[in-house]
JSON list of C-alpha atoms and ligand atoms in Angstrom, two decimals:
[
{"chain": "Z", "resi": 1057, "resn": "MET", "atom": "CA", "xyz": [7.29, 4.12, -22.24]},
{"chain": "Z", "resi": 1058, "resn": "THR", "atom": "CA", "xyz": [7.60, 6.23, -19.19]},
{"chain": "Z", "resi": 1059, "resn": "GLY", "atom": "CA", "xyz": [7.53, 9.82, -18.09]},
{"chain": "Z", "resi": 1060, "resn": "GLY", "atom": "CA", "xyz": [6.25, 12.02, -15.23]},
{"chain": "Z", "resi": 1061, "resn": "ILE", "atom": "CA", "xyz": [2.54, 12.66, -14.56]},
{"chain": "Z", "resi": 1062, "resn": "GLY", "atom": "CA", "xyz": [1.07, 14.75, -17.28]},
{"chain": "Z", "resi": 1063, "resn": "SER", "atom": "CA", "xyz": [4.11, 14.41, -19.63]},
{"chain": "Z", "resi": 1064, "resn": "GLY", "atom": "CA", "xyz": [1.83, 13.01, -22.40]},
{"chain": "Z", "resi": 1065, "resn": "LYS", "atom": "CA", "xyz": [2.64, 9.25, -22.23]},
{"chain": "Z", "resi": 1066, "resn": "THR", "atom": "CA", "xyz": [-0.93, 8.24, -23.03]},
{"chain": "Z", "resi": 1067, "resn": "THR", "atom": "CA", "xyz": [-1.13, 10.73, -25.87]},
{"chain": "Z", "resi": 1068, "resn": "VAL", "atom": "CA", "xyz": [2.21, 9.64, -27.41]},
{"chain": "Z", "resi": 1069, "resn": "ALA", "atom": "CA", "xyz": [1.35, 5.90, -26.91]},
{"chain": "Z", "resi": 1070, "resn": "ALA", "atom": "CA", "xyz": [-1.94, 6.40, -28.69]},
{"chain": "Z", "resi": 1071, "resn": "ILE", "atom": "CA", "xyz": [0.10, 7.68, -31.68]},
{"chain": "Z", "resi": 1072, "resn": "PHE", "atom": "CA", "xyz": [2.08, 4.44, -31.77]},
{"chain": "Z", "resi": 1073, "resn": "GLU", "atom": "CA", "xyz": [-1.18, 2.59, -31.59]},
{"chain": "Z", "resi": 1074, "resn": "THR", "atom": "CA", "xyz": [-2.30, 4.27, -34.79]},
{"chain": "Z", "resi": 1075, "resn": "LEU", "atom": "CA", "xyz": [0.84, 2.78, -36.43]},
{"chain": "Z", "resi": 1076, "resn": "GLY", "atom": "CA", "xyz": [-0.25, -0.65, -35.40]},
{"chain": "Z", "resi": 1077, "resn": "VAL", "atom": "CA", "xyz": [1.85, -1.09, -32.37]},
{"chain": "Z", "resi": 1078, "resn": "PRO", "atom": "CA", "xyz": [0.17, -2.93, -29.51]},
{"chain": "Z", "resi": 1079, "resn": "VAL", "atom": "CA", "xyz": [0.26, -0.75, -26.25]},
{"chain": "Z", "resi": 1080, "resn": "SER", "atom": "CA", "xyz": [-0.69, -1.87, -22.73]},
{"chain": "Z", "resi": 1081, "resn": "TYR", "atom": "CA", "xyz": [-1.33, 0.78, -20.19]},
{"chain": "Z", "resi": 1082, "resn": "ALA", "atom": "CA", "xyz": [-0.12, -0.20, -16.75]},
{"chain": "Z", "resi": 1083, "resn": "ASP", "atom": "CA", "xyz": [-2.63, 1.94, -14.81]},
{"chain": "Z", "resi": 1084, "resn": "THR", "atom": "CA", "xyz": [-5.57, 0.25, -16.57]},
{"chain": "Z", "resi": 1085, "resn": "GLU", "atom": "CA", "xyz": [-4.13, -3.11, -16.26]},
{"chain": "Z", "resi": 1086, "resn": "ALA", "atom": "CA", "xyz": [-3.48, -2.62, -12.48]},
{"chain": "Z", "resi": 1087, "resn": "ARG", "atom": "CA", "xyz": [-7.10, -1.67, -12.06]},
{"chain": "Z", "resi": 1088, "resn": "ARG", "atom": "CA", "xyz": [-8.26, -4.62, -14.03]},
{"chain": "Z", "resi": 1089, "resn": "LEU", "atom": "CA", "xyz": [-6.13, -7.03, -12.06]},
{"chain": "Z", "resi": 1090, "resn": "MET", "atom": "CA", "xyz": [-7.36, -5.61, -8.73]},
{"chain": "Z", "resi": 1091, "resn": "ASN", "atom": "CA", "xyz": [-10.85, -6.68, -9.90]},
{"chain": "Z", "resi": 1092, "resn": "GLU", "atom": "CA", "xyz": [-10.00, -9.95, -11.64]},
{"chain": "Z", "resi": 1093, "resn": "ASP", "atom": "CA", "xyz": [-6.80, -11.55, -10.39]},
{"chain": "Z", "resi": 1094, "resn": "PRO", "atom": "CA", "xyz": [-7.84, -14.04, -7.62]},
{"chain": "Z", "resi": 1095, "resn": "GLU", "atom": "CA", "xyz": [-4.48, -14.02, -5.82]},
{"chain": "Z", "resi": 1096, "resn": "LEU", "atom": "CA", "xyz": [-4.23, -10.29, -5.85]},
{"chain": "Z", "resi": 1097, "resn": "LYS", "atom": "CA", "xyz": [-7.77, -9.90, -4.59]},
{"chain": "Z", "resi": 1098, "resn": "GLU", "atom": "CA", "xyz": [-7.15, -12.38, -1.84]},
{"chain": "Z", "resi": 1099, "resn": "ALA", "atom": "CA", "xyz": [-3.95, -10.61, -0.76]},
{"chain": "Z", "resi": 1100, "resn": "ILE", "atom": "CA", "xyz": [-5.67, -7.24, -0.79]},
{"chain": "Z", "resi": 1101, "resn": "SER", "atom": "CA", "xyz": [-8.64, -8.55, 1.30]},
{"chain": "Z", "resi": 1102, "resn": "ARG", "atom": "CA", "xyz": [-6.22, -10.26, 3.72]},
{"chain": "Z", "resi": 1103, "resn": "HIS", "atom": "CA", "xyz": [-4.31, -7.05, 4.36]},
{"chain": "Z", "resi": 1104, "resn": "PHE", "atom": "CA", "xyz": [-7.03, -4.42, 4.16]},
{"chain": "Z", "resi": 1105, "resn": "GLY", "atom": "CA", "xyz": [-10.16, -6.34, 5.36]},
{"chain": "Z", "resi": 1106, "resn": "VAL", "atom": "CA", "xyz": [-13.25, -7.63, 3.65]},
{"chain": "Z", "resi": 1107, "resn": "GLU", "atom": "CA", "xyz": [-14.45, -4.04, 3.08]},
{"chain": "Z", "resi": 1108, "resn": "ALA", "atom": "CA", "xyz": [-11.96, -3.78, 0.21]},
{"chain": "Z", "resi": 1109, "resn": "TYR", "atom": "CA", "xyz": [-14.43, -5.73, -2.01]},
{"chain": "Z", "resi": 1110, "resn": "ALA", "atom": "CA", "xyz": [-18.09, -5.32, -2.51]},
{"chain": "Z", "resi": 1111, "resn": "GLU", "atom": "CA", "xyz": [-19.76, -8.09, -4.68]},
{"chain": "Z", "resi": 1112, "resn": "GLY", "atom": "CA", "xyz": [-16.32, -9.12, -5.94]},
{"chain": "Z", "resi": 1113, "resn": "LYS", "atom": "CA", "xyz": [-15.43, -5.67, -7.21]},
{"chain": "Z", "resi": 1114, "resn": "LEU", "atom": "CA", "xyz": [-12.83, -3.45, -5.65]},
{"chain": "Z", "resi": 1115, "resn": "ASN", "atom": "CA", "xyz": [-14.34, -0.89, -3.44]},
{"chain": "Z", "resi": 1116, "resn": "ARG", "atom": "CA", "xyz": [-12.09, 1.82, -4.85]},
{"chain": "Z", "resi": 1117, "resn": "LYS", "atom": "CA", "xyz": [-13.42, 4.66, -2.67]},
{"chain": "Z", "resi": 1118, "resn": "TRP", "atom": "CA", "xyz": [-12.92, 2.70, 0.53]},
{"chain": "Z", "resi": 1119, "resn": "VAL", "atom": "CA", "xyz": [-9.40, 1.54, -0.36]},
{"chain": "Z", "resi": 1120, "resn": "ALA", "atom": "CA", "xyz": [-8.47, 5.02, -1.61]},
{"chain": "Z", "resi": 1121, "resn": "GLY", "atom": "CA", "xyz": [-9.67, 6.29, 1.93]},
{"chain": "Z", "resi": 1122, "resn": "GLN", "atom": "CA", "xyz": [-7.51, 3.69, 3.59]},
{"chain": "Z", "resi": 1123, "resn": "VAL", "atom": "CA", "xyz": [-4.33, 4.70, 1.84]},
{"chain": "Z", "resi": 1124, "resn": "PHE", "atom": "CA", "xyz": [-4.91, 8.48, 1.68]},
{"chain": "Z", "resi": 1125, "resn": "ASN", "atom": "CA", "xyz": [-2.31, 10.31, 3.73]},
{"chain": "Z", "resi": 1126, "resn": "ASP", "atom": "CA", "xyz": [-1.07, 6.97, 5.05]},
{"chain": "Z", "resi": 1127, "resn": "PRO", "atom": "CA", "xyz": [2.26, 6.31, 3.27]},
{"chain": "Z", "resi": 1128, "resn": "PRO", "atom": "CA", "xyz": [3.01, 2.89, 4.86]},
{"chain": "Z", "resi": 1129, "resn": "LYS", "atom": "CA", "xyz": [-0.55, 1.59, 3.80]},
{"chain": "Z", "resi": 1130, "resn": "LEU", "atom": "CA", "xyz": [0.06, 3.03, 0.31]},
{"chain": "Z", "resi": 1131, "resn": "GLU", "atom": "CA", "xyz": [3.29, 1.31, 0.13]},
{"chain": "Z", "resi": 1132, "resn": "LEU", "atom": "CA", "xyz": [1.74, -1.93, 1.17]},
{"chain": "Z", "resi": 1133, "resn": "LEU", "atom": "CA", "xyz": [-0.95, -1.74, -1.49]},
{"chain": "Z", "resi": 1134, "resn": "ASN", "atom": "CA", "xyz": [1.69, -0.93, -4.07]},
{"chain": "Z", "resi": 1135, "resn": "SER", "atom": "CA", "xyz": [3.81, -3.90, -2.83]},
{"chain": "Z", "resi": 1136, "resn": "LEU", "atom": "CA", "xyz": [0.88, -6.16, -3.72]},
{"chain": "Z", "resi": 1137, "resn": "VAL", "atom": "CA", "xyz": [-0.35, -4.53, -6.88]},
{"chain": "Z", "resi": 1138, "resn": "HIS", "atom": "CA", "xyz": [3.00, -3.66, -8.56]},
{"chain": "Z", "resi": 1139, "resn": "PRO", "atom": "CA", "xyz": [4.49, -7.25, -8.73]},
{"chain": "Z", "resi": 1140, "resn": "ALA", "atom": "CA", "xyz": [1.13, -8.58, -10.10]},
{"chain": "Z", "resi": 1141, "resn": "THR", "atom": "CA", "xyz": [1.02, -5.84, -12.75]},
{"chain": "Z", "resi": 1142, "resn": "ILE", "atom": "CA", "xyz": [4.68, -6.41, -13.75]},
{"chain": "Z", "resi": 1143, "resn": "ARG", "atom": "CA", "xyz": [4.10, -10.19, -14.00]},
{"chain": "Z", "resi": 1144, "resn": "ASP", "atom": "CA", "xyz": [1.06, -9.70, -16.06]},
{"chain": "Z", "resi": 1145, "resn": "GLY", "atom": "CA", "xyz": [2.90, -7.07, -18.23]},
{"chain": "Z", "resi": 1146, "resn": "ALA", "atom": "CA", "xyz": [5.75, -9.57, -18.89]},
{"chain": "Z", "resi": 1147, "resn": "ARG", "atom": "CA", "xyz": [3.23, -12.22, -19.99]},
{"chain": "Z", "resi": 1148, "resn": "TRP", "atom": "CA", "xyz": [1.45, -9.72, -22.25]},
{"chain": "Z", "resi": 1149, "resn": "MET", "atom": "CA", "xyz": [4.70, -8.50, -23.71]},
{"chain": "Z", "resi": 1150, "resn": "GLN", "atom": "CA", "xyz": [5.87, -12.09, -24.47]},
{"chain": "Z", "resi": 1151, "resn": "GLU", "atom": "CA", "xyz": [2.62, -12.84, -26.27]},
{"chain": "Z", "resi": 1152, "resn": "MET", "atom": "CA", "xyz": [2.65, -9.54, -28.29]},
{"chain": "Z", "resi": 1153, "resn": "THR", "atom": "CA", "xyz": [6.22, -9.81, -29.35]},
{"chain": "Z", "resi": 1154, "resn": "GLY", "atom": "CA", "xyz": [5.50, -13.27, -30.75]},
{"chain": "Z", "resi": 1155, "resn": "ARG", "atom": "CA", "xyz": [2.98, -11.64, -33.15]},
{"chain": "Z", "resi": 1156, "resn": "TYR", "atom": "CA", "xyz": [4.33, -8.06, -33.70]},
{"chain": "Z", "resi": 1157, "resn": "PRO", "atom": "CA", "xyz": [7.88, -6.64, -34.24]},
{"chain": "Z", "resi": 1158, "resn": "TYR", "atom": "CA", "xyz": [7.60, -4.77, -30.91]},
{"chain": "Z", "resi": 1159, "resn": "ALA", "atom": "CA", "xyz": [5.00, -3.67, -28.35]},
{"chain": "Z", "resi": 1160, "resn": "ILE", "atom": "CA", "xyz": [4.88, -0.92, -25.79]},
{"chain": "Z", "resi": 1161, "resn": "ARG", "atom": "CA", "xyz": [4.07, -0.92, -22.05]},
{"chain": "Z", "resi": 1162, "resn": "GLU", "atom": "CA", "xyz": [3.09, 2.44, -20.86]},
{"chain": "Z", "resi": 1163, "resn": "ALA", "atom": "CA", "xyz": [3.74, 3.12, -17.10]},
{"chain": "Z", "resi": 1164, "resn": "ALA", "atom": "CA", "xyz": [4.47, 6.19, -14.97]},
{"chain": "Z", "resi": 1165, "resn": "ILE", "atom": "CA", "xyz": [6.82, 4.25, -12.87]},
{"chain": "Z", "resi": 1166, "resn": "ILE", "atom": "CA", "xyz": [9.25, 1.75, -14.52]},
{"chain": "Z", "resi": 1167, "resn": "PHE", "atom": "CA", "xyz": [12.59, 2.55, -12.82]},
{"chain": "Z", "resi": 1168, "resn": "GLU", "atom": "CA", "xyz": [10.98, 2.93, -9.34]},
{"chain": "Z", "resi": 1169, "resn": "THR", "atom": "CA", "xyz": [9.57, -0.68, -9.48]},
{"chain": "Z", "resi": 1170, "resn": "ARG", "atom": "CA", "xyz": [12.46, -2.29, -11.14]},
{"chain": "Z", "resi": 1171, "resn": "ALA", "atom": "CA", "xyz": [10.36, -3.24, -14.08]},
{"chain": "Z", "resi": 1172, "resn": "ALA", "atom": "CA", "xyz": [12.87, -1.55, -16.37]},
{"chain": "Z", "resi": 1173, "resn": "GLY", "atom": "CA", "xyz": [15.06, -4.72, -16.24]},
{"chain": "Z", "resi": 1174, "resn": "GLN", "atom": "CA", "xyz": [12.43, -6.72, -18.19]},
{"chain": "Z", "resi": 1175, "resn": "LEU", "atom": "CA", "xyz": [12.27, -4.25, -21.07]},
{"chain": "Z", "resi": 1176, "resn": "ASP", "atom": "CA", "xyz": [14.59, -4.12, -24.13]},
{"chain": "Z", "resi": 1177, "resn": "PHE", "atom": "CA", "xyz": [14.21, -0.33, -24.75]},
{"chain": "Z", "resi": 1178, "resn": "ILE", "atom": "CA", "xyz": [12.94, 2.53, -22.65]},
{"chain": "Z", "resi": 1179, "resn": "ILE", "atom": "CA", "xyz": [11.23, 5.49, -24.21]},
{"chain": "Z", "resi": 1180, "resn": "GLY", "atom": "CA", "xyz": [10.90, 8.65, -22.13]},
{"chain": "Z", "resi": 1181, "resn": "VAL", "atom": "CA", "xyz": [8.22, 11.27, -22.74]},
{"chain": "Z", "resi": 1182, "resn": "TYR", "atom": "CA", "xyz": [9.44, 14.62, -21.57]},
{"chain": "Z", "resi": 1183, "resn": "ALA", "atom": "CA", "xyz": [7.68, 17.85, -20.71]},
{"chain": "Z", "resi": 1184, "resn": "PRO", "atom": "CA", "xyz": [8.63, 20.45, -18.19]},
{"chain": "Z", "resi": 1185, "resn": "LEU", "atom": "CA", "xyz": [6.99, 20.60, -14.80]},
{"chain": "Z", "resi": 1186, "resn": "SER", "atom": "CA", "xyz": [5.10, 23.79, -15.45]},
{"chain": "Z", "resi": 1187, "resn": "LEU", "atom": "CA", "xyz": [3.54, 22.44, -18.66]},
{"chain": "Z", "resi": 1188, "resn": "ARG", "atom": "CA", "xyz": [2.74, 19.05, -16.94]},
{"chain": "Z", "resi": 1189, "resn": "LEU", "atom": "CA", "xyz": [1.06, 20.85, -14.08]},
{"chain": "Z", "resi": 1190, "resn": "HIS", "atom": "CA", "xyz": [-0.97, 22.99, -16.52]},
{"chain": "Z", "resi": 1191, "resn": "ARG", "atom": "CA", "xyz": [-2.07, 19.97, -18.61]},
{"chain": "Z", "resi": 1192, "resn": "ILE", "atom": "CA", "xyz": [-3.05, 17.96, -15.45]},
{"chain": "Z", "resi": 1193, "resn": "LEU", "atom": "CA", "xyz": [-5.05, 20.78, -14.00]},
{"chain": "Z", "resi": 1194, "resn": "GLY", "atom": "CA", "xyz": [-6.88, 21.08, -17.30]},
{"chain": "Z", "resi": 1195, "resn": "ARG", "atom": "CA", "xyz": [-7.56, 17.30, -17.41]},
{"chain": "Z", "resi": 1196, "resn": "ASP", "atom": "CA", "xyz": [-8.36, 16.24, -13.78]},
{"chain": "Z", "resi": 1197, "resn": "HIS", "atom": "CA", "xyz": [-10.36, 17.69, -10.91]},
{"chain": "Z", "resi": 1198, "resn": "SER", "atom": "CA", "xyz": [-7.22, 17.84, -8.80]},
{"chain": "Z", "resi": 1199, "resn": "THR", "atom": "CA", "xyz": [-5.73, 20.72, -6.94]},
{"chain": "Z", "resi": 1200, "resn": "ARG", "atom": "CA", "xyz": [-2.26, 22.10, -7.76]},
{"chain": "Z", "resi": 1201, "resn": "GLU", "atom": "CA", "xyz": [-1.01, 20.93, -4.26]},
{"chain": "Z", "resi": 1202, "resn": "ALA", "atom": "CA", "xyz": [-2.33, 17.39, -4.85]},
{"chain": "Z", "resi": 1203, "resn": "VAL", "atom": "CA", "xyz": [-0.72, 17.06, -8.20]},
{"chain": "Z", "resi": 1204, "resn": "LEU", "atom": "CA", "xyz": [2.64, 18.46, -6.98]},
{"chain": "Z", "resi": 1205, "resn": "GLN", "atom": "CA", "xyz": [2.51, 15.92, -4.12]},
{"chain": "Z", "resi": 1206, "resn": "ARG", "atom": "CA", "xyz": [1.98, 13.07, -6.61]},
{"chain": "Z", "resi": 1207, "resn": "MET", "atom": "CA", "xyz": [4.89, 14.43, -8.60]},
{"chain": "Z", "resi": 1208, "resn": "ARG", "atom": "CA", "xyz": [7.14, 14.50, -5.52]},
{"chain": "Z", "resi": 1209, "resn": "ASN", "atom": "CA", "xyz": [6.52, 10.72, -5.18]},
{"chain": "Z", "resi": 1210, "resn": "GLN", "atom": "CA", "xyz": [8.24, 10.02, -8.56]},
{"chain": "Z", "resi": 1211, "resn": "ILE", "atom": "CA", "xyz": [11.89, 10.31, -9.26]},
{"chain": "Z", "resi": 1212, "resn": "ASP", "atom": "CA", "xyz": [13.38, 13.48, -10.70]},
{"chain": "Z", "resi": 1213, "resn": "GLU", "atom": "CA", "xyz": [12.40, 13.92, -14.37]},
{"chain": "Z", "resi": 1214, "resn": "ASP", "atom": "CA", "xyz": [15.95, 14.82, -15.56]},
{"chain": "Z", "resi": 1215, "resn": "ILE", "atom": "CA", "xyz": [17.39, 11.66, -14.02]},
{"chain": "Z", "resi": 1216, "resn": "LYS", "atom": "CA", "xyz": [14.58, 9.52, -15.37]},
{"chain": "Z", "resi": 1217, "resn": "MET", "atom": "CA", "xyz": [15.08, 10.93, -18.93]},
{"chain": "Z", "resi": 1218, "resn": "ARG", "atom": "CA", "xyz": [18.86, 10.18, -18.70]},
{"chain": "Z", "resi": 1219, "resn": "LEU", "atom": "CA", "xyz": [18.05, 6.53, -17.97]},
{"chain": "Z", "resi": 1220, "resn": "CYS", "atom": "CA", "xyz": [15.80, 6.20, -21.16]},
{"chain": "Z", "resi": 1221, "resn": "ASP", "atom": "CA", "xyz": [17.13, 4.90, -24.46]},
{"chain": "Z", "resi": 1222, "resn": "ALA", "atom": "CA", "xyz": [15.19, 7.58, -26.40]},
{"chain": "Z", "resi": 1223, "resn": "VAL", "atom": "CA", "xyz": [13.30, 10.70, -25.40]},
{"chain": "Z", "resi": 1224, "resn": "ILE", "atom": "CA", "xyz": [10.20, 12.10, -27.11]},
{"chain": "Z", "resi": 1225, "resn": "ARG", "atom": "CA", "xyz": [9.93, 15.87, -26.35]},
{"chain": "Z", "resi": 1226, "resn": "ASN", "atom": "CA", "xyz": [6.32, 16.73, -25.81]},
{"chain": "Z", "resi": 1227, "resn": "ASP", "atom": "CA", "xyz": [7.13, 20.26, -24.64]},
{"chain": "Z", "resi": 1228, "resn": "GLU", "atom": "CA", "xyz": [5.70, 22.34, -27.50]},
{"chain": "Z", "resi": 1229, "resn": "GLN", "atom": "CA", "xyz": [9.20, 22.99, -28.81]},
{"chain": "Z", "resi": 1230, "resn": "GLU", "atom": "CA", "xyz": [9.25, 20.02, -31.29]},
{"chain": "Z", "resi": 1231, "resn": "ALA", "atom": "CA", "xyz": [6.40, 18.35, -33.18]},
{"chain": "Z", "resi": 1232, "resn": "VAL", "atom": "CA", "xyz": [5.55, 14.94, -31.65]},
{"chain": "Z", "resi": 1233, "resn": "ILE", "atom": "CA", "xyz": [4.42, 13.00, -34.70]},
{"chain": "Z", "resi": 1234, "resn": "PRO", "atom": "CA", "xyz": [7.69, 13.24, -36.68]},
{"chain": "Z", "resi": 1235, "resn": "GLN", "atom": "CA", "xyz": [9.53, 12.18, -33.45]},
{"chain": "Z", "resi": 1236, "resn": "VAL", "atom": "CA", "xyz": [7.20, 9.11, -33.17]},
{"chain": "Z", "resi": 1237, "resn": "LEU", "atom": "CA", "xyz": [7.63, 8.11, -36.87]},
{"chain": "Z", "resi": 1238, "resn": "SER", "atom": "CA", "xyz": [11.37, 8.25, -36.59]},
{"chain": "Z", "resi": 1239, "resn": "LEU", "atom": "CA", "xyz": [11.55, 6.23, -33.32]},
{"chain": "Z", "resi": 1240, "resn": "HIS", "atom": "CA", "xyz": [9.07, 3.75, -34.89]},
{"chain": "Z", "resi": 1241, "resn": "GLN", "atom": "CA", "xyz": [11.47, 3.18, -37.74]},
{"chain": "Z", "resi": 1242, "resn": "ARG", "atom": "CA", "xyz": [14.38, 2.73, -35.42]},
{"chain": "Z", "resi": 1243, "resn": "LEU", "atom": "CA", "xyz": [12.42, 0.26, -33.17]},
{"chain": "Z", "resi": 1244, "resn": "LEU", "atom": "CA", "xyz": [11.35, -1.75, -36.31]},
{"chain": "Z", "resi": 1245, "resn": "THR", "atom": "CA", "xyz": [15.03, -1.94, -37.34]},
{"chain": "Z", "resi": 1246, "resn": "LEU", "atom": "CA", "xyz": [16.14, -2.96, -33.89]},
{"chain": "Z", "resi": 1247, "resn": "ALA", "atom": "CA", "xyz": [13.43, -5.64, -33.85]},
{"chain": "Z", "resi": 1248, "resn": "SER", "atom": "CA", "xyz": [14.30, -7.03, -37.23]},
{"chain": "Z", "resi": 1249, "resn": "PRO", "atom": "CA", "xyz": [15.97, -10.41, -37.38]},
{"chain": "Z", "resi": 1250, "resn": "ALA", "atom": "CA", "xyz": [19.16, -8.74, -38.43]},
{"chain": "Z", "resi": 1251, "resn": "HIS", "atom": "CA", "xyz": [19.40, -7.16, -35.02]},
{"chain": "Z", "resi": 1252, "resn": "PRO", "atom": "CA", "xyz": [18.78, -10.09, -32.54]},
{"chain": "W", "resi": 2741, "resn": "LIG", "atom": "P1", "xyz": [-0.71, 10.53, -16.37]},
{"chain": "W", "resi": 2741, "resn": "LIG", "atom": "O1", "xyz": [0.69, 10.12, -15.89]},
{"chain": "W", "resi": 2741, "resn": "LIG", "atom": "O2", "xyz": [-1.34, 11.37, -15.36]},
{"chain": "W", "resi": 2741, "resn": "LIG", "atom": "O3", "xyz": [-1.52, 9.37, -16.76]},
{"chain": "W", "resi": 2741, "resn": "LIG", "atom": "P2", "xyz": [0.19, 11.19, -19.06]},
{"chain": "W", "resi": 2741, "resn": "LIG", "atom": "O4", "xyz": [1.62, 11.28, -18.97]},
{"chain": "W", "resi": 2741, "resn": "LIG", "atom": "O5", "xyz": [-0.38, 9.83, -19.64]},
{"chain": "W", "resi": 2741, "resn": "LIG", "atom": "O6", "xyz": [-0.51, 11.46, -17.66]},
{"chain": "W", "resi": 2741, "resn": "LIG", "atom": "P3", "xyz": [-1.57, 12.53, -20.93]},
{"chain": "W", "resi": 2741, "resn": "LIG", "atom": "O7", "xyz": [-2.85, 12.06, -20.30]},
{"chain": "W", "resi": 2741, "resn": "LIG", "atom": "O8", "xyz": [-1.29, 11.94, -22.26]},
{"chain": "W", "resi": 2741, "resn": "LIG", "atom": "O9", "xyz": [-0.35, 12.39, -19.95]},
{"chain": "W", "resi": 2741, "resn": "LIG", "atom": "O10", "xyz": [-1.64, 14.07, -21.21]},
{"chain": "W", "resi": 2741, "resn": "LIG", "atom": "C1", "xyz": [-1.97, 14.91, -20.05]},
{"chain": "W", "resi": 2741, "resn": "LIG", "atom": "C2", "xyz": [-2.99, 15.97, -20.70]},
{"chain": "W", "resi": 2741, "resn": "LIG", "atom": "O11", "xyz": [-2.32, 16.91, -21.48]},
{"chain": "W", "resi": 2741, "resn": "LIG", "atom": "C3", "xyz": [-4.08, 15.40, -21.43]},
{"chain": "W", "resi": 2741, "resn": "LIG", "atom": "O12", "xyz": [-5.23, 16.19, -21.23]},
{"chain": "W", "resi": 2741, "resn": "LIG", "atom": "C4", "xyz": [-3.63, 15.56, -22.87]},
{"chain": "W", "resi": 2741, "resn": "LIG", "atom": "O13", "xyz": [-4.77, 15.56, -23.83]},
{"chain": "W", "resi": 2741, "resn": "LIG", "atom": "C5", "xyz": [-2.78, 16.80, -22.81]},
{"chain": "W", "resi": 2741, "resn": "LIG", "atom": "N1", "xyz": [-1.66, 16.74, -23.75]},
{"chain": "W", "resi": 2741, "resn": "LIG", "atom": "C6", "xyz": [-0.69, 15.87, -23.81]},
{"chain": "W", "resi": 2741, "resn": "LIG", "atom": "N2", "xyz": [0.23, 16.15, -24.79]},
{"chain": "W", "resi": 2741, "resn": "LIG", "atom": "C7", "xyz": [-0.35, 17.26, -25.40]},
{"chain": "W", "resi": 2741, "resn": "LIG", "atom": "C8", "xyz": [0.16, 18.04, -26.51]},
{"chain": "W", "resi": 2741, "resn": "LIG", "atom": "N3", "xyz": [1.26, 17.80, -27.15]},
{"chain": "W", "resi": 2741, "resn": "LIG", "atom": "N4", "xyz": [-0.66, 19.13, -26.84]},
{"chain": "W", "resi": 2741, "resn": "LIG", "atom": "C9", "xyz": [-1.69, 19.45, -26.17]},
{"chain": "W", "resi": 2741, "resn": "LIG", "atom": "N5", "xyz": [-2.16, 18.72, -25.07]},
{"chain": "W", "resi": 2741, "resn": "LIG", "atom": "C10", "xyz": [-1.54, 17.65, -24.75]}
]
């Protein structure tokens, strides 16, 4: 499941969770891996210096300061964290799909990191930019300019939605829950043994 910042991915994914579908949130997992994955921790320390960790835990403030306004450094960090997160997500997905009809990975970037190739079906969550901006400013302590800058780093929303297998409109034009229920039925059918 993907969609732009503030499109409502987490909100929509939580509805799937209430239906018993396992959901993994890439952002949360990336944060966990930066604290727990020995190889990733070693790579981050090697490239960024020992200050990146304090008592074995990621010094988030310090690392954030290092990559802030430094695109090559941010790219370097992403080049370490994304592959580890994608690998871990693939392992999780394999484990979950052995036990459940299907499972969902929620990530703001799927096409950008080529993680899309590992997934059978991509759900897009759509909301127009003005609404996304309004929601994020209501949720985070961010400035309008900082949010717009983060949005510029992601691929265009219309292009992204065209690459998805199904789109959930979270734009206040259509009720979300009926869309989730209908997609859930479709995914259960696709996951059934009659549709290998
Ligand atoms: P991010 O990419 O930043 O993690 P997201 O795509 O996961 O964002 P959410 O966190 O689900 O988006 O939603 C952004 C904000 O908008 C949240 O505060 C959420 O409660 C609110 N929101 C999302 N969908 C709706 C909706 N249909 N009605 C009202 N508020 C909503």
